[in-house]
């Protein structure tokens, strides 16, 4: 019984969070002074009577709760409204922008994970080399140095001074910058966990058998550290999201971040609201999946 | 643990140098924010269209930007805003996370459930999205950004508050205080708080550089400082489009921001390591 509750809890929690986030997004956007009709009225001439009529027709006179329920009901059918500036359904705009964001995010994540694993295992295998110091350095670097600063410096060096890369529209530099950032968040907890795992009896046995340190690291230590990586996923995911959105804007990639920011500056509220709800829902669902996977990989009862 | 194998003086010297440099950087930046705007004669907003993108010289020590504004003057007034908003956000996060969190823990029951459910919700919403929502609902500006920083980092502080509170509450002296019939608030204020402040203040030092970085990201995206109030993030965004003509106007705020937050992080990490009894290299 309790096990069933344990398995059902993350999805239910995710649903509750998505609902709550949708409500927050809805009411924050409704709190913006001026509504759609004001925007349209500013663009074309509308008399006060026409404006009142439009408000009635769009349901803007109803109470906020009723408006939210109406929006939620439509959202469940996949209708999130139309963009004010582009006139297209916001879902379509979001899906058009998503591949660019996913490319950058996934590439950066792969680089970050690879770098973190290499560094952590390397530092473990050679504790007297400069590698453990590098683990610390990458960790502090990722906390302290904003990705967009490195991005600007990178553009200045590689695109303007050396002329090796186009200034905008390419993926390599932003992915590398974000990858190092992700590696910095992962590598220290991973290294700590691996060092603790070294004391386990099965690792001593493996060492006594004379196995190569790399083999011990990969096949005996790393599996015990996997749950840590999953536990970190929510922090890393938020970092990837923030970093991707910023770097997209900096490197002129047509992704979700550019979409949301343009919606924000262009006062395209339906688009902004939907983009935020979609992104937040994605983060919440991935975190719930990571929690379930964590439970599967690490059956020990939670502390 | 391996550090104990090295000669003692090498350990000390090797460990103190980065922290000394970091301390100097932090002091210089705070001075720049406090007295810089008074010492630099130029107006950070005054445009000089006859002196656009000028390289550093005697009149403009760090050159001018694409509108002919003095970069050093902007750097100094930007330091003021960046530090103020970043520190304000960290303070707000601390007040919400530790203040409200500890009160909820002391009273328990529905208050505790409700407050920590709210923190859970805030944690689920990535900070950058939260900031966009808040800025849309309020208006772009330093106050919205400060609020966004406070709400983004409060759950992290609350989590630390909850963990240390749970650890301390299990101690015998708390059971003794309770058995005397002290009220929950008195136990919290007189007995728990003195033992929690160290850990919580250390954590505040850890989130301060993160708040400053996040503030700059938000300003860079145009959600924070306004043209009248330059913050470093805003300066970088403004000058970024003219990086080819005036690299100095971009590099000055980029370097100032990176070096300052790096220095703050090194000091925060040192503080954490010093207060952590299980730190590496402990004798």
Coordinates of C-alpha atoms in Angstrom, one line a residue, chain A residues 13 17 20-21 24-29 31-33 127-128 136 139-141 143-146 148-150 152-153 156 160-161 188 192 195 234 238 241-242 245-246 249-250 257 260-261 264-265 269 272 275-276 279-280 283-284 287, chain B residues 1-2 5 117 120-121 123-138 140 206 209-210 213 216-217 220-223 232-233 236-237 240 243-244 247 250-251 253-255 257-258 261-263 265-266 269 272 280:
Chain A
X13 CA 2.6 16.1 -7.2
X17 CA 2.3 21.8 -9.4
X20 CA -0.7 25.8 -9.5
X21 CA 1.9 27.2 -11.9
X24 CA 0.1 31.8 -11.0
X25 CA 0.9 32.6 -14.6
X26 CA -2.7 33.3 -15.4
X27 CA -3.1 35.8 -12.6
X28 CA 0.3 37.4 -13.0
X29 CA -0.5 38.1 -16.7
X31 CA -2.5 41.7 -13.3
X32 CA -0.8 43.6 -16.2
X33 CA -2.4 46.9 -16.6
X127 CA 44.1 12.3 -6.4
X128 CA 47.6 13.8 -6.4
X136 CA 36.9 22.8 -7.5
X139 CA 32.5 24.2 -9.7
X140 CA 33.3 27.7 -8.5
X141 CA 33.5 28.9 -12.1
X143 CA 28.5 29.3 -9.9
X144 CA 30.3 32.6 -10.2
X145 CA 30.9 33.5 -13.8
X146 CA 27.6 34.2 -15.7
X148 CA 26.4 35.4 -20.9
X149 CA 29.6 37.1 -19.9
X150 CA 31.6 34.1 -21.3
X152 CA 30.2 37.9 -25.0
X153 CA 33.9 37.3 -24.4
X156 CA 34.6 39.0 -29.1
X160 CA 35.4 39.4 -34.0
X161 CA 39.1 39.2 -33.3
X188 CA 31.6 18.4 -7.2
X192 CA 32.2 13.7 -3.3
X195 CA 35.0 9.3 -3.0
X234 CA 16.1 19.4 -11.0
X238 CA 16.7 24.8 -14.1
X241 CA 16.8 26.2 -19.0
X242 CA 18.0 29.6 -17.7
X245 CA 17.2 31.0 -22.8
X246 CA 20.0 33.6 -22.2
X249 CA 19.1 35.5 -27.1
X250 CA 22.8 36.3 -27.1
X257 CA 13.9 31.8 -25.0
X260 CA 9.4 34.3 -24.6
X261 CA 11.6 37.4 -24.5
X264 CA 7.6 39.9 -23.1
X265 CA 9.0 43.0 -24.7
X269 CA 0.7 38.2 -23.2
X272 CA 4.2 34.7 -22.9
X275 CA 5.4 29.7 -23.2
X276 CA 6.0 30.0 -19.5
X279 CA 8.3 25.3 -20.1
X280 CA 7.4 25.1 -16.4
X283 CA 10.5 21.0 -16.1
X284 CA 8.0 19.7 -13.6
X287 CA 11.7 16.2 -12.5
Chain B
X1 CA 42.7 14.4 3.9
X2 CA 45.7 14.5 1.6
X5 CA 50.6 15.2 4.0
X117 CA 4.1 23.8 0.0
X120 CA 7.9 23.7 -3.1
X121 CA 5.9 25.5 -5.7
X123 CA 11.3 25.7 -6.3
X124 CA 9.4 24.0 -9.2
X125 CA 9.1 27.2 -11.2
X126 CA 12.5 28.0 -12.7
X127 CA 13.8 31.4 -11.6
X128 CA 14.0 32.9 -15.0
X129 CA 10.3 32.1 -15.7
X130 CA 9.3 33.5 -12.3
X131 CA 11.2 36.7 -13.0
X132 CA 9.5 37.1 -16.4
X133 CA 6.1 36.7 -14.8
X134 CA 6.8 39.1 -12.0
X135 CA 8.3 41.7 -14.4
X136 CA 5.2 41.3 -16.7
X137 CA 2.8 41.8 -13.7
X138 CA 4.7 44.6 -12.1
X140 CA 10.7 46.1 -15.5
X206 CA 26.9 31.4 -0.6
X209 CA 27.1 35.8 -5.6
X210 CA 24.3 33.7 -7.2
X213 CA 24.7 36.7 -11.2
X216 CA 22.9 40.5 -14.1
X217 CA 21.2 37.9 -16.3
X220 CA 21.0 41.6 -19.6
X221 CA 17.6 40.3 -20.8
X222 CA 16.1 43.7 -20.3
X223 CA 14.0 42.8 -17.3
X232 CA 26.3 45.9 -15.1
X233 CA 24.0 43.4 -16.9
X236 CA 26.7 44.5 -21.2
X237 CA 23.5 44.2 -23.2
X240 CA 27.2 44.1 -26.7
X243 CA 31.6 44.9 -29.4
X244 CA 33.5 45.3 -32.7
X247 CA 35.4 46.2 -27.1
X250 CA 31.8 45.5 -23.2
X251 CA 34.8 44.1 -21.5
X253 CA 31.5 45.4 -17.1
X254 CA 32.0 41.8 -18.2
X255 CA 35.3 41.6 -16.3
X257 CA 31.1 41.3 -12.9
X258 CA 32.9 38.0 -13.5
X261 CA 31.2 37.3 -8.3
X262 CA 34.2 34.9 -8.6
X263 CA 35.8 36.6 -5.6
X265 CA 32.2 32.8 -4.4
X266 CA 35.7 32.0 -3.3
X269 CA 33.2 28.7 -0.2
X272 CA 31.5 27.2 4.3
X280 CA 38.4 18.2 3.3

